[in-house]
Structure formats: structure tokens, C-alpha cells
Coordinates of C-alpha atoms and ligand atoms in Angstrom, one line a residue:
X131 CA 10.8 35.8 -3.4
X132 CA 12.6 32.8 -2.7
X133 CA 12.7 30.3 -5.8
X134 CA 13.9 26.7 -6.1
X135 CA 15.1 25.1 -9.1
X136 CA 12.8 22.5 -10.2
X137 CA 14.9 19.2 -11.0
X138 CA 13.9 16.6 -14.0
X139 CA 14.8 13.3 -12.8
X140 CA 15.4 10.5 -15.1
X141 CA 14.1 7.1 -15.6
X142 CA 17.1 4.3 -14.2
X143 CA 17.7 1.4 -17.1
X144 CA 20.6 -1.1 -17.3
X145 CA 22.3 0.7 -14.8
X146 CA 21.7 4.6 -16.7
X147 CA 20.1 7.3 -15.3
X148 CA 17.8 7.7 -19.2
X149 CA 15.6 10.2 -20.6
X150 CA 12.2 9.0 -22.2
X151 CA 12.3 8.0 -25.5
X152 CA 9.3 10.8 -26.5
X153 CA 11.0 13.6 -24.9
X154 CA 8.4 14.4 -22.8
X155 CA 7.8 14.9 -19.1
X156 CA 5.1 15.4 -16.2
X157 CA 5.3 17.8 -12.9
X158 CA 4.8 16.0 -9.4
X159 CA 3.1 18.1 -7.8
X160 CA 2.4 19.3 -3.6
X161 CA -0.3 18.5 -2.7
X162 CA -0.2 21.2 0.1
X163 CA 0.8 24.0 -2.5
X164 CA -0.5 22.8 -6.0
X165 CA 1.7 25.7 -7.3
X166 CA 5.3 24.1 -6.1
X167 CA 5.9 21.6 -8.7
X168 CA 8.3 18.8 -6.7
X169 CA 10.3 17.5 -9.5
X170 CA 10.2 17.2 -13.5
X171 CA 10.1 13.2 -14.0
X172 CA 9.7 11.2 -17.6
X173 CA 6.7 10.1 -19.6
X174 CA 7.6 7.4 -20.8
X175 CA 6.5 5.2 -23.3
X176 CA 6.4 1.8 -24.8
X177 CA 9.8 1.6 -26.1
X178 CA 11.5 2.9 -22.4
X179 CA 9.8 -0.6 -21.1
X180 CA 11.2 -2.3 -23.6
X181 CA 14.1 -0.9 -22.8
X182 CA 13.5 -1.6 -19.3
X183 CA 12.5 -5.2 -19.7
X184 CA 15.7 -6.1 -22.2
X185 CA 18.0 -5.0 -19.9
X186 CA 16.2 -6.9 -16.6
X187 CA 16.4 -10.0 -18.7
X188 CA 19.7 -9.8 -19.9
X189 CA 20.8 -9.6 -16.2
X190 CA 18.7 -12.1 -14.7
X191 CA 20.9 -15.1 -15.3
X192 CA 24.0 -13.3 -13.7
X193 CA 22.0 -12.1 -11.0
X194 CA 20.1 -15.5 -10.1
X195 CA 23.7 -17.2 -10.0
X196 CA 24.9 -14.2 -7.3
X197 CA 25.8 -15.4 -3.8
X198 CA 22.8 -14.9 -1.7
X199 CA 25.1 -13.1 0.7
X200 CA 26.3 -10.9 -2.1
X201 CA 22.4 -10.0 -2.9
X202 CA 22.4 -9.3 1.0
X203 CA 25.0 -7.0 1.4
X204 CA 23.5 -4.7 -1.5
X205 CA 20.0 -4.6 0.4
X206 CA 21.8 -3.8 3.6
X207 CA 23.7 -0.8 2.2
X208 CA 20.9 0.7 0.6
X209 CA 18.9 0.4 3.7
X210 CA 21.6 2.0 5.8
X211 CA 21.7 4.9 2.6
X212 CA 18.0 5.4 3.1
X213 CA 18.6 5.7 6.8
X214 CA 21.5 8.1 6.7
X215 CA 19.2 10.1 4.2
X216 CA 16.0 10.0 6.2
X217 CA 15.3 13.3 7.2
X218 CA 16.0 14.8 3.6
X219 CA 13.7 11.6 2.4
X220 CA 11.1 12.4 4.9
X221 CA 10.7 16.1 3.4
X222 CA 10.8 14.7 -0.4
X223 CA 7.7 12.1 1.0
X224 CA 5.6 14.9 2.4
X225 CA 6.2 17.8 -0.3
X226 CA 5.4 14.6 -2.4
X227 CA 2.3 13.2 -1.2
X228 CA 1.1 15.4 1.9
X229 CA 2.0 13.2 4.8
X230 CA 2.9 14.9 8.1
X231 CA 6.8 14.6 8.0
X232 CA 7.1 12.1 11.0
X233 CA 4.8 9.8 9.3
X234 CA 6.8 10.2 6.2
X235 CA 10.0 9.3 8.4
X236 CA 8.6 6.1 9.5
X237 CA 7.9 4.8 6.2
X238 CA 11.3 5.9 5.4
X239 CA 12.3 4.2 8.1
X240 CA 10.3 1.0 7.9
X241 CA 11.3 0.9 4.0
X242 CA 15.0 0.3 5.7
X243 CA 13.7 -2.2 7.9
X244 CA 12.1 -4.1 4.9
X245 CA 15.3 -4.3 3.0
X246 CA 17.2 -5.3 6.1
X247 CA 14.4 -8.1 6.7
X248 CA 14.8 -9.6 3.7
X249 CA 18.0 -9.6 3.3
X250 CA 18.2 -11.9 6.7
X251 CA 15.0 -14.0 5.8
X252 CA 15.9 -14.4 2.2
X253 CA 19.3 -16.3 2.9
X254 CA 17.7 -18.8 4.8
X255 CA 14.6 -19.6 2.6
X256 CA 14.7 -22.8 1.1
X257 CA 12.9 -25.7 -0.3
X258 CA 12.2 -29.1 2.2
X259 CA 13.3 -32.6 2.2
X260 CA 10.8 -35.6 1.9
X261 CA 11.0 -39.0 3.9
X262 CA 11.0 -41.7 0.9
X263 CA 10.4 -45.2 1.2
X264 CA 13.7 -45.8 -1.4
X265 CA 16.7 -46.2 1.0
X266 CA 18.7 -44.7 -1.8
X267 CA 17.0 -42.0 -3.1
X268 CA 16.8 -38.4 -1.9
X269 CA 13.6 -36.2 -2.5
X270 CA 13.7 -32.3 -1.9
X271 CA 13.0 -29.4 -3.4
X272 CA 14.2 -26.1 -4.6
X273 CA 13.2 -22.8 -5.0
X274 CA 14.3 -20.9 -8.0
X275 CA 13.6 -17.6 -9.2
X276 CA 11.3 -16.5 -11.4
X277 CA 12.9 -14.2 -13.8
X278 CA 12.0 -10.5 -14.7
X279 CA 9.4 -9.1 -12.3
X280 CA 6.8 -6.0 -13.1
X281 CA 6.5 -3.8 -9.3
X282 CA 3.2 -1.9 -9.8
X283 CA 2.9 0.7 -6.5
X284 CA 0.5 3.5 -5.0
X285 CA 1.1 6.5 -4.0
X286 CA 0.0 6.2 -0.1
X287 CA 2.7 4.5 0.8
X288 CA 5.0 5.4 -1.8
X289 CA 8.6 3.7 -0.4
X290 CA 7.3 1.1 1.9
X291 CA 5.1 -0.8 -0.1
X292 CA 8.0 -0.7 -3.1
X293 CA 10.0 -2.0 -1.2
X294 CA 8.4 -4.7 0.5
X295 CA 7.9 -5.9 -2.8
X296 CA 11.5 -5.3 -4.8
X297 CA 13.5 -6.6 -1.2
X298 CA 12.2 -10.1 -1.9
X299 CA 12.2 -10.4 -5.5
X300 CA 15.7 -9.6 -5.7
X301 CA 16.9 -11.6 -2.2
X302 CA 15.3 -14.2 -4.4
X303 CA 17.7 -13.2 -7.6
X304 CA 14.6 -12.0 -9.2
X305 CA 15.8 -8.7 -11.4
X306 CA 12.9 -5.5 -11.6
X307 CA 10.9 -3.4 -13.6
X308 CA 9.6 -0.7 -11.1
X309 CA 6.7 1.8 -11.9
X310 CA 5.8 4.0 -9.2
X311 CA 2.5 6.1 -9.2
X312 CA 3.1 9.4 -11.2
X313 CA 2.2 11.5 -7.9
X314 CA 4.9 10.3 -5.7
X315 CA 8.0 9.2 -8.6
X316 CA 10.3 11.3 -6.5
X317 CA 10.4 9.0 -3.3
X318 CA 10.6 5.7 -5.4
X319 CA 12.8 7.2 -7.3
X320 CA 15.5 7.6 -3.9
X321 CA 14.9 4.1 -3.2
X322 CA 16.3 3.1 -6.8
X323 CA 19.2 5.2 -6.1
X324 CA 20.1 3.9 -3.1
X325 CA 20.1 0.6 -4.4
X326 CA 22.3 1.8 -7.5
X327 CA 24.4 3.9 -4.5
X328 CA 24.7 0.4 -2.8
X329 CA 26.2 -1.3 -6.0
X330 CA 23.5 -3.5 -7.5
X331 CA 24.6 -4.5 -11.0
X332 CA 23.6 -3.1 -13.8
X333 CA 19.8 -4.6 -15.5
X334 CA 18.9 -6.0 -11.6
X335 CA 17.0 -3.2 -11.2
X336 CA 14.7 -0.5 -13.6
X337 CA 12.9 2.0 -12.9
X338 CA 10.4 4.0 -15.4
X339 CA 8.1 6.9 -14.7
X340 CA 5.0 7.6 -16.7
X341 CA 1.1 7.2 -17.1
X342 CA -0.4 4.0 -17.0
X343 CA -2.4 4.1 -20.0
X344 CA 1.0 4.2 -21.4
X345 CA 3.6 1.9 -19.8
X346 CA 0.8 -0.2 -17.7
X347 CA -0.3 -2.5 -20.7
X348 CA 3.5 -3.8 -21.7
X349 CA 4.1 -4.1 -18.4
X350 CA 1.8 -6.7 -17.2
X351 CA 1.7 -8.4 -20.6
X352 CA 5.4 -8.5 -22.3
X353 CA 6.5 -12.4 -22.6
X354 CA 9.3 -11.7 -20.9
X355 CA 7.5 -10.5 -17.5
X356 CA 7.0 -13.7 -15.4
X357 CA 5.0 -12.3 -12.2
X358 CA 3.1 -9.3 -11.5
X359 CA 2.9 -8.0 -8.2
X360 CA 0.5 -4.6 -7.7
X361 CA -1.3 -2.6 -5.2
X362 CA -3.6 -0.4 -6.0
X363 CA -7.2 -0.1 -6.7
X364 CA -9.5 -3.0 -7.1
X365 CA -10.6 -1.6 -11.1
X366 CA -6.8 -1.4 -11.6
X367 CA -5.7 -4.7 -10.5
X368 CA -8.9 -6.5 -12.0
X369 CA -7.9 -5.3 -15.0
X370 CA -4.2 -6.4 -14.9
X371 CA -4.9 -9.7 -13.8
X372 CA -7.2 -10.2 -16.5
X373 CA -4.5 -8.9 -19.3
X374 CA -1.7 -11.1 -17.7
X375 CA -1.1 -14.2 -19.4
X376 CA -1.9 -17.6 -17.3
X377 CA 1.8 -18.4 -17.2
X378 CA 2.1 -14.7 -15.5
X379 CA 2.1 -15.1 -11.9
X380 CA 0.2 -12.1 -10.3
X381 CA -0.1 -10.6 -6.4
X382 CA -2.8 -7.6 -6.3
X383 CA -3.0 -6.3 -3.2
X384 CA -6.2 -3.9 -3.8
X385 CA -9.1 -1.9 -1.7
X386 CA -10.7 -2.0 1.1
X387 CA -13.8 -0.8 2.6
X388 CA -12.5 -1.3 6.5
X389 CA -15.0 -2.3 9.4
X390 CA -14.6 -1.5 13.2
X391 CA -17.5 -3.2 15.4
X392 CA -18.2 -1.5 18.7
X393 CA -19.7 -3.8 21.1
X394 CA -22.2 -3.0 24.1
X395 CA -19.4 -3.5 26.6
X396 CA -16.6 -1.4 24.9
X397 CA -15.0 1.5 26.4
X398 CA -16.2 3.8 24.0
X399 CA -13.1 6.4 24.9
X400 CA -11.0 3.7 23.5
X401 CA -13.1 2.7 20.5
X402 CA -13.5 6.6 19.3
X403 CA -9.8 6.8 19.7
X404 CA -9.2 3.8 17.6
X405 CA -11.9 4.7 15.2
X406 CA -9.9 8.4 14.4
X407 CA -6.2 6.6 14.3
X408 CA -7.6 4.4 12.1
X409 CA -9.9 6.2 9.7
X410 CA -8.3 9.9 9.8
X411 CA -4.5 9.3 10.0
X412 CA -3.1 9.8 6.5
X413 CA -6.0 11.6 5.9
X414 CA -8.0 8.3 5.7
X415 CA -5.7 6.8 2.9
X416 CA -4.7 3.7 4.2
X417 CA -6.1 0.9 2.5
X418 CA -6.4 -0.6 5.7
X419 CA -8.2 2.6 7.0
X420 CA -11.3 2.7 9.2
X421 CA -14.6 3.6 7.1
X422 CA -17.3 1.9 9.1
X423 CA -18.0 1.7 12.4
X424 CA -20.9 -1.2 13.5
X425 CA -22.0 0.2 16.8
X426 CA -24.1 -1.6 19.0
X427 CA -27.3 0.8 20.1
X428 CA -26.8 0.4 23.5
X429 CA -23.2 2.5 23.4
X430 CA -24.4 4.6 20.1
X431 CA -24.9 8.0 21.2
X432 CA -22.0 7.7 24.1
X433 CA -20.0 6.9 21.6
X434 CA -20.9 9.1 18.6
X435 CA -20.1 11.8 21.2
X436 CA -17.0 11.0 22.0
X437 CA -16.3 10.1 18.2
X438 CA -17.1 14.1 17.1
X439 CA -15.6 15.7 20.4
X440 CA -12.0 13.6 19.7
X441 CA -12.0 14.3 15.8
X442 CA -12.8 18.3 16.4
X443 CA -9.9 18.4 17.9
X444 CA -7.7 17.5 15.1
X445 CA -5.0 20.0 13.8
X446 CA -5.3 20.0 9.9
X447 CA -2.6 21.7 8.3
X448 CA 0.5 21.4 6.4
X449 CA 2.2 18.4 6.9
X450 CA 5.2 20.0 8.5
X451 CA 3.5 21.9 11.0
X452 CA 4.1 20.5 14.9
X453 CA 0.9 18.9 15.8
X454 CA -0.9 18.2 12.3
X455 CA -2.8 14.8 12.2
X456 CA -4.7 15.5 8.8
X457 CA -3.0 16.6 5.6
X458 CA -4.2 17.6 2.9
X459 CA -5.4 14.5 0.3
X460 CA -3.0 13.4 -1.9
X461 CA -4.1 14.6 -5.3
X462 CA -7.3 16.8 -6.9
X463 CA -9.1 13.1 -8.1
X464 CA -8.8 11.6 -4.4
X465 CA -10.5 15.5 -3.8
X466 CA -13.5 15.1 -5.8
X467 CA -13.7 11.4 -4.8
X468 CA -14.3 12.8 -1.0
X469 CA -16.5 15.6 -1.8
X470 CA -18.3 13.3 -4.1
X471 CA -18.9 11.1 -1.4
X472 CA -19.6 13.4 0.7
X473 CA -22.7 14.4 -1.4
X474 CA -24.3 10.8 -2.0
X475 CA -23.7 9.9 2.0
X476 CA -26.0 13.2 2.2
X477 CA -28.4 12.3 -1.0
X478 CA -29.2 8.7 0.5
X479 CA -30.1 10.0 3.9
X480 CA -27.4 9.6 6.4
X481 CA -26.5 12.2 8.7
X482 CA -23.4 14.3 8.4
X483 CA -22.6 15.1 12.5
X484 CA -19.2 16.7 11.5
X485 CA -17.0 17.8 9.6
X486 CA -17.1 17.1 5.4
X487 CA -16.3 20.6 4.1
X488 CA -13.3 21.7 1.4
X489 CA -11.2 24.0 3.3
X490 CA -10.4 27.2 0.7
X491 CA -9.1 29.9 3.2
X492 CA -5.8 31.0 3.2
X493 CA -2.9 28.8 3.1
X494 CA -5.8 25.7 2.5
X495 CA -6.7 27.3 -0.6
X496 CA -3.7 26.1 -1.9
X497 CA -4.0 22.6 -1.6
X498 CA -6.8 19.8 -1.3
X499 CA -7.8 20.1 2.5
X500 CA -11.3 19.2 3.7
X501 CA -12.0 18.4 7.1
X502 CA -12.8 14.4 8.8
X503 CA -16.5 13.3 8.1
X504 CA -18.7 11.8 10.4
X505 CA -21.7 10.4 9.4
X506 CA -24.5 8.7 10.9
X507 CA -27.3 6.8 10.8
X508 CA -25.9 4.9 8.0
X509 CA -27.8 2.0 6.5
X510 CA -26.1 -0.6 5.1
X511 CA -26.6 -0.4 1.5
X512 CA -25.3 3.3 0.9
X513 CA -22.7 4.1 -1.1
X514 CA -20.7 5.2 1.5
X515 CA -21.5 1.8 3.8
X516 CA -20.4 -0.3 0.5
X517 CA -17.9 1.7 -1.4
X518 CA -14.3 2.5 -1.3
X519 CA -13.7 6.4 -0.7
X520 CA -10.3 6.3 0.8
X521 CA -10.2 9.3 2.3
X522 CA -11.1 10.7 5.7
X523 CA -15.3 9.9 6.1
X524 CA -16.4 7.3 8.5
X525 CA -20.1 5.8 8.3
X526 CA -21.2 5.3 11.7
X527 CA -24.2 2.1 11.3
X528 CA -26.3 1.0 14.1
X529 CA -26.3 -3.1 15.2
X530 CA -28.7 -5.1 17.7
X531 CA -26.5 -7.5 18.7
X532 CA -23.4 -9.0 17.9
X533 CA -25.3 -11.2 15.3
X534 CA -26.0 -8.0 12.9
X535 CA -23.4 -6.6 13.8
X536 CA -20.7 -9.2 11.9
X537 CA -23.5 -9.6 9.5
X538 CA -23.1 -5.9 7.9
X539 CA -18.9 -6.3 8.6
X540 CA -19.3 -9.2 6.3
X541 CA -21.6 -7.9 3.3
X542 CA -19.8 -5.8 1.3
X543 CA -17.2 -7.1 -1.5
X544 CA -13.6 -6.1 0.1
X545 CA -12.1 -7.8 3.0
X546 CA -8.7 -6.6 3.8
X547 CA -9.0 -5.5 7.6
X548 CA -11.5 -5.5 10.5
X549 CA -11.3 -5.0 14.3
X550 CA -14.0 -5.3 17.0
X551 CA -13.9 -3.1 20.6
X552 CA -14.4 -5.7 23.1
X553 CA -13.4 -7.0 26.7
X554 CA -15.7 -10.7 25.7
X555 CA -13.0 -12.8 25.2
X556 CA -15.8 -15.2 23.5
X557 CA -17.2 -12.5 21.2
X558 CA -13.3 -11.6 20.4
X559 CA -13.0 -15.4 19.1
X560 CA -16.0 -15.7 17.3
X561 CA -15.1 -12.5 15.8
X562 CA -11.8 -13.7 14.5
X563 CA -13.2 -16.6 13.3
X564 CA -16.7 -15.2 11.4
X565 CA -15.2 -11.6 10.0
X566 CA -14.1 -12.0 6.3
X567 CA -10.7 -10.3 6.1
X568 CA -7.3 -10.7 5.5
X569 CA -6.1 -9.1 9.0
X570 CA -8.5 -9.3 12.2
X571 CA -8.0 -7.4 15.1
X572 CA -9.0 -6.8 18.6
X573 CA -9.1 -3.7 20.5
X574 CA -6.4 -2.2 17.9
X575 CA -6.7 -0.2 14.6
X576 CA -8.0 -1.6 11.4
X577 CA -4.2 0.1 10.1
X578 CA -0.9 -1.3 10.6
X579 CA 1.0 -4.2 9.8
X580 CA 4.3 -5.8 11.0
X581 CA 7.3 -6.1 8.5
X582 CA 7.8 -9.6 9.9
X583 CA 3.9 -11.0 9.6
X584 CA 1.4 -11.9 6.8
X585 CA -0.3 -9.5 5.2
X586 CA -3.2 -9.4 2.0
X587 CA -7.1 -9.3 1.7
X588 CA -9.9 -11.7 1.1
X589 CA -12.7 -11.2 -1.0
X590 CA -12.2 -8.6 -3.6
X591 CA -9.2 -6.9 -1.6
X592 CA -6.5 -9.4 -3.4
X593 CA -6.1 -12.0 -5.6
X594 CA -5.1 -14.0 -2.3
X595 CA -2.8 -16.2 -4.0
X596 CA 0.7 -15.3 -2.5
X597 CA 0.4 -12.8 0.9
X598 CA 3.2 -9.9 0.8
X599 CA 5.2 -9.7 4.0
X600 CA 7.0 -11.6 7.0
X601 CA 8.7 -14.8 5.6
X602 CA 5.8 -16.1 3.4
X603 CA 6.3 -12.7 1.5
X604 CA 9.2 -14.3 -0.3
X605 CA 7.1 -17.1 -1.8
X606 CA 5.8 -15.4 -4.5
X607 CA 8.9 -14.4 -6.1
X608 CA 10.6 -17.9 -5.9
X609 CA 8.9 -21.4 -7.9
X610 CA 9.2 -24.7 -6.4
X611 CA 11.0 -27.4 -8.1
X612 CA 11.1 -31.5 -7.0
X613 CA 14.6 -33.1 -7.4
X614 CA 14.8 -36.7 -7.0
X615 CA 18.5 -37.9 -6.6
X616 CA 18.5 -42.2 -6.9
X617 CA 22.4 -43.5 -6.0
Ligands
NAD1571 P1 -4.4 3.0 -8.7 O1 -5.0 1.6 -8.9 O2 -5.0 4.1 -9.4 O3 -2.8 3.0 -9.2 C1 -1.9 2.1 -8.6 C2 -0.7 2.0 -9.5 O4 -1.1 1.2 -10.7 C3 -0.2 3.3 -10.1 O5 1.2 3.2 -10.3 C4 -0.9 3.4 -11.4 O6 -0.2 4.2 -12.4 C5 -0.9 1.9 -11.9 N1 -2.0 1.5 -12.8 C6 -3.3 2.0 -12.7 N2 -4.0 1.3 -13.6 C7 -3.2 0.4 -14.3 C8 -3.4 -0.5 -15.3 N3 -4.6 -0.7 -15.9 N4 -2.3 -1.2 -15.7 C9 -1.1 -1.0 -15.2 N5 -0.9 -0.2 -14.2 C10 -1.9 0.6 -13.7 O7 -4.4 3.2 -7.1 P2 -3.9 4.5 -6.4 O8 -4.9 5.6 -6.5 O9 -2.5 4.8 -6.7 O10 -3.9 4.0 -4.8 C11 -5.0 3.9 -4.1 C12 -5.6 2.5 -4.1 O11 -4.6 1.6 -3.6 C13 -6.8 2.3 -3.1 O12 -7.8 1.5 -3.8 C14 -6.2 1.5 -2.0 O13 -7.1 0.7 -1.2 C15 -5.2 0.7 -2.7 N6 -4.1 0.2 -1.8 C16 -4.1 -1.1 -1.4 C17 -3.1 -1.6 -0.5 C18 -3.1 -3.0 -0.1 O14 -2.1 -3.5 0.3 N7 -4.2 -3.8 -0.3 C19 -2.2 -0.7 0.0 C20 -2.2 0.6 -0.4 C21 -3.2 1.1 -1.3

């Protein structure tokens, strides 16, 4: 039998690849094959953050008074290191987190893309000038950098979202304390090591591995930490922002509980297409992923049809197989989540149509498979109408009219994406303007964002003080300062 050595990878602090203080380590683990352990990485503790933060303070002057083009060039090489290294990357992702191998590509990909963004967008972004009424006076502002800057990050996007979040800070001159999730350290970990591959000074960046309950607290509320920015869960980044101080800046980019509205006139072909790309790709975990569908009665059962003939057609399988749209779920908690919500969709009276089962045969057994759920007749206040599951189950709720049907979109407590299925160019308008969520579309998937746009949540999906991405993306990282100049 063929055996790999398992590698222990290191935590990266002023500029050294360090073991934890404690000694001790976790297993990442494939989700496909809980037996293959991915890589040995460090629990860390207190006193490695410490560590961490020392070292990203001490080079934050030296750092902040860089040449922006300087700051550039490092982005830029790491993004063409990530490239070169894609393919191997793309295998680390999946064995990591389960994602079929192209997806993991893209996000490799993308992650490039982000770096290269910023490293364009960051040179130019400045403060403005003001028109005075003093002929010899100047009025303008500047943007400065914050200082040392905590990057809390998921594990369903385990590159991307990092680095739409570290390429900013430091385009900015911002310097890093990265914490990926403990199921995917290994890909977080290549982007740290491209950027030491690419030169970055020693301090600019840190990266340390380890449980939350450990490292999480010091990290969000050590003096020296001036901004927060985290996605994750809603309880999670409640929490943080609530520890942070008030001189703490802090961007949480949380959950979702994703509505699609199917109107009377939709092409219902279309709208059970969209429904499966966006609530079944990545196995459902995309925090901008489809888990409610608001059809109107009229196109129900046509659609419903459609919906269940489409998603049995699904491949599910290991994420390097040709043809696989669902992997298995990322880790055994996201399991039991499904299958728990699986149970109270049944308990509070919807019907399951399809799908909804653990797979345990064969090579499933070995990882945490179950197949897409469908449910229907879904009213409004169950569980599964209300609460994040993140994973593949979509709540199929009948509407009237148009009036009910943005009426249930609207009452729950997340608002981070919506779409509607429509050829009424009025509806499509009113529906922009009524639906309470931080990205709105029309006749597209609730998922997927451009590198170069705005994204964030309303409602209890983010903080929604600083939006992550496009140009505004850089905002957060920088503070504004007034100069007047009298001569
Ligand atoms: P999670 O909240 O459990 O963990 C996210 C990260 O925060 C991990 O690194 C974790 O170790 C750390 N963490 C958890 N509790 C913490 C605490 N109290 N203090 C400091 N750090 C803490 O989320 P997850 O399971 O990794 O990811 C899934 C969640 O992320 C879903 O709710 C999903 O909607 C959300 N998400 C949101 C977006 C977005 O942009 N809005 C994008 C992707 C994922």
C-alpha cells in the first residue's frame, strides 16, 4: 500500500517558519477520506500571537514608509507564484476542504487576480482636495494606514477570501496577523509562502494556526491590533465585535440565509437551473448560497418538477472525479448540522421531495457525503425557512403575488444575497429596490461576486460598516486624515 509522508507545517512569524510555543499540533483532515490526514499544522497558543503581534508592530513603521510600488511588486510576484503553482494548489484546496478540483483552481486563480487587483488599485487610492474660500490655503486629505491588522477567515473559501482581505491591508502598508480556519491551514498557509517567496519583509506578514478558543480572544482584543476584519459565522463575528475595543475598527462579513423568488412569468428551466448552481455548488457552502426559493403558485409544481429532475442528475463524488458537482461537506460538524436540519425541516411539516440522506456505501463511507435536499411546502417560520444550514437543502415556500412573495425574502434576520427569476422589467426594479440584501440580482445566482465590485450583507450578514472588495475594499484598512496648509 502506497503511503505518503504526512508533513507538519509551521506557523510564519517575523519572517520564520516557527513551531508553537506548547509543542503541540492538530491533523487537517480530507474530508473525502477522514483517514488521509492532509498535513500536521501548530496549536498555537497565547504567547505565538504575541509573538505574532510584536513582530507585525515592530515592522509596521518600515512597512507604511515602503514605496507603494515596492508594496506592488511583492503582491504581483506572489500572485504570479500562486499561478505558476495552481494545479498543485488546486489538489492541496480539494484534499483540504472537498471542493471539486476545478473549483478549487478558480479560487486559486481568483486569489491571484485579488493580489494583482490590489496592487493596481491600491497605488492610486488616495484622499481628495476641497475648494476653500481662503485663496491661500490648501484643504485635502490623506489616507494613512492603520497599523497591525487581525485576518480572521473560513474555511469555504479558504484562499480567496484571505486574500481579498490581506491584498489591501498591506497595498495600504498595513502589516498582518493571519488565522486561517483549522480545517483548511494548508491552503492559507501557500498563500503566506508565496508572499515570503515574493520577498515581503520580515514582521509584514504572520501567520498562526490553531483553535479559536485559544488564539481568537488575543486576537481581536490585544492593544496593539487596530482593525479586525472576519468572515465567518454570525455567533462568531457577534461575539468578536463585542470583545473588540471601540478604538478597534471591525469588518464581519457573516451568514446568510439566501432567497431566490420565482415569479409567475419565469422560465422555470432557467430558475431550477439557477436555483441548483446556486444552492448545491460547493455543496451548498457558499454564504451566498441559495436556501430559499419564493415561488409564485401559479409556476409551483412546473417548477418543483423541474427543480428535482435537474438535481437527480447530479454526480456526487470525490472532488477529483470528471463530472462531480457535489462533494462531500467540509467537516463532520457542517455533517450533523445538515442531517440535523434535515430532521426539523421533517419534524415541522415540510415535505422532503428529494434527496436528504448520508451516503455510507463504499468509497462515501469514508467521508461526509449526503445527497441535495429538496423540500417543500415550507412555511415561513420553520427552522429551515429562518436559519442558516449552509449546506446543500433548499426550502421551496409558496407566494400569491409578488407582494408575499418579497415579504417572506425580507423576514428573516440575514441579508447578504437575493435574486428574483423575472422577464418584468418593473417587478426586477421594485425588486432591487424593496429586497434587503447586500447584493441583488436578476435572473443570475444568489452566488458570485466580481473581484472589482462591492461586496457585504445587510441586516445580520455584516457589520456593514466598510464593504470588502472592488476599490471601496481598500477603505477599511486606510483612516482619513484633514491637512490644512495656510501660505
Ligand atoms: P466560524 O465562524 O466557525 O469560523 C470562522 C473563523 O473564525 C475560523 O478561523 C474560526 O477559527 C474563527 N473563530 C470562530 N470563533 C471565533 C471567536 N470567537 N474569536 C475569534 N475567532 C473565531 O465559520 P466557519 O464555519 O469557518 O465558516 C462558515 C460561516 O462563514 C458561515 O456562517 C458562512 O455564511 C460564513 N461566511 C460568510 C461569508 C461572507 O462573506 N459573508 C463568506 C464565507 C463564509
Amino acid at each position: 500500500m502506497l503511503t505518503t509522508k504526512v508533513i507538519t507545517f509551521s506557523n510564519y512569524i517575523d519572517g520564520e517558519w516557527k513551531e508553537a510555543v506548547s509543542g503541540k499540533t492538530f491533523d487537517s483532515i480530507n474530508p473525502a477520506n477522514t483517514s488521509e490526514v492532509v498535513g500536521t499544522f501548530q496549536a498555537s497558543n497565547e504567547e505565538d500571537v504575541k509573538l505574532a503581534i510584536e513582530a507585525a508592530s515592530q515592522a509596521f513603521p518600515s512597512w507604511a514608509a515602503t514605496a507603494p510600488s515596492k508594496r506592488a511588486a511583492i503582491l504581483n510576484k506572489a500572485a504570479s507564484l500562486l499561478e505558476q503553482d495552481a494545479d498543485k494548489l488546486a489538489e492541496e484546496l480539494t484534499r483540504e476542504e472537498g471542493k471539486h478540483v476545478k473549483d478549487a483552481k478558480n479560487e486559486v486563480l481568483r486569489s491571484a487576480q485579488t493580489l494583482r487587483y490590489y496592487a493596481v488599485e491600491g497605488q492610486s487610492f488616495t484622499g481628495e482636495t476641497f475648494p476653500n474660500d481662503d485663496p491661500n490655503m490648501n484643504v485635502s486629505t490623506e489616507r494613512e494606514p492603520l497599523g497591525v491588522i487581525s485576518v480572521i477567515t473560513p474555511w469555504n473559501f479558504p484562499v480567496s477570501i484571505p486574500a481579498r482581505k490581506i491584498a489591501p491591508a498591506l497595498i495600504t502598508g498595513n502589516t498582518v496577523v493571519f488565522k486561517p480556519s483549522s480545517d483548511t491551514p494548508l491552503i492559507a498557509l501557500r498563500l503566506v509562502e508565496a508572499l515570503h517567496n515574493a520577498g515581503i519583509p520580515k514582521g509584514v506578514i504572520n501567520f498562526v494556526t490553531g483553535k479559536s478558543s485559544d488564539v481568537g480572544d488575543l486576537l481581536v482584543t490585544h492593544p496593539a491590533i487596530k482593525a479586525v476584519t472576519f468572515t465567518g459565522s454570525t455567533a462568531a463575528g457577534e461575539d468578536i465585535h463585542q470583545k473588540s475595543s471601540f478604538t478597534t475598527r471591525t469588518q464581519m462579513e457573516l451568514g446568510g440565509k439566501n432567497p431566490i423568488i420565482v415569479m409567475d412569468d419565469a422560465d422555470v428551466e432557467l430558475a431550477a437551473t439557477l436555483t441548483i448552481n446556486g444552492g448545491f455548488s460547493l455543496t451548498g457552502q457558499a454564504c451566498t448560497g441559495t436556501s430559499r426559493v419564493i415561488v409564485l403558485k401559479e409556476v409551483k409544481e412546473a417548477y418543483v418538477q423541474k427543480l428535482v429532475e435537474k438535481t437527480s442528475q447530479l454526480k456526487i463524488g470525490n472532488g477529483f472525479e470528471e463530472g462531480v458537482k457535489i462533494g462531500p461537506l467540509a467537516n463532520e460538524k457542517q455533517l450533523k448540522t445538515v442531517l440535523k436540519y434535515i430532521e426539523y425541516g421533517k419534524q415541522d411539516g415540510a415535505e422532503l421531495v428529494y434527496g436528504g440522506e448520508q451516503l455510507t456505501e463504499g468509497e462515501f463511507g469514508k467521508g461526509f457525503y449526503v445527497t441535495p435536499a429538496i423540500f417543500t411546502n415550507v412555511s415561513p417560520d420553520h427552522r429551515i425557512a429562518k436559519e442558516e444550514i449552509f449546506g446543500p437543502v433548499v426550502a421551496v415556500i409558496e407566494a400569491e403575488n409578488y407582494e408575499e412573495a418579497i415579504r417572506i425574502a425580507n423576514d428573516v434576520e440575514y441579508g447578504l444575497s437575493a435574486s428574483i427569476v423575472t422577464n418584468n422589467l418593473k417587478i426586477a426594479h421594485q425588486f432591487t429596490k424593496e429586497i434587503q440584501a447586500g447584493t441583488v440580482k436578476v435572473n443570475r445566482t444568489t452566488t458570485g461576486n466580481l473581484i472589482n465590485a462591492p461586496f457585504g450583507g445587510l441586516k445580520k450578514s455584516s457589520t456593514s460598516t466598510f464593504r470588502e472588495s472592488g476599490r471601496v475594499g481598500l477603505e477599511f484598512f486606510t483612516q482619513v486624515k484633514t491637512v490644512y496648509i495656510g501660505y
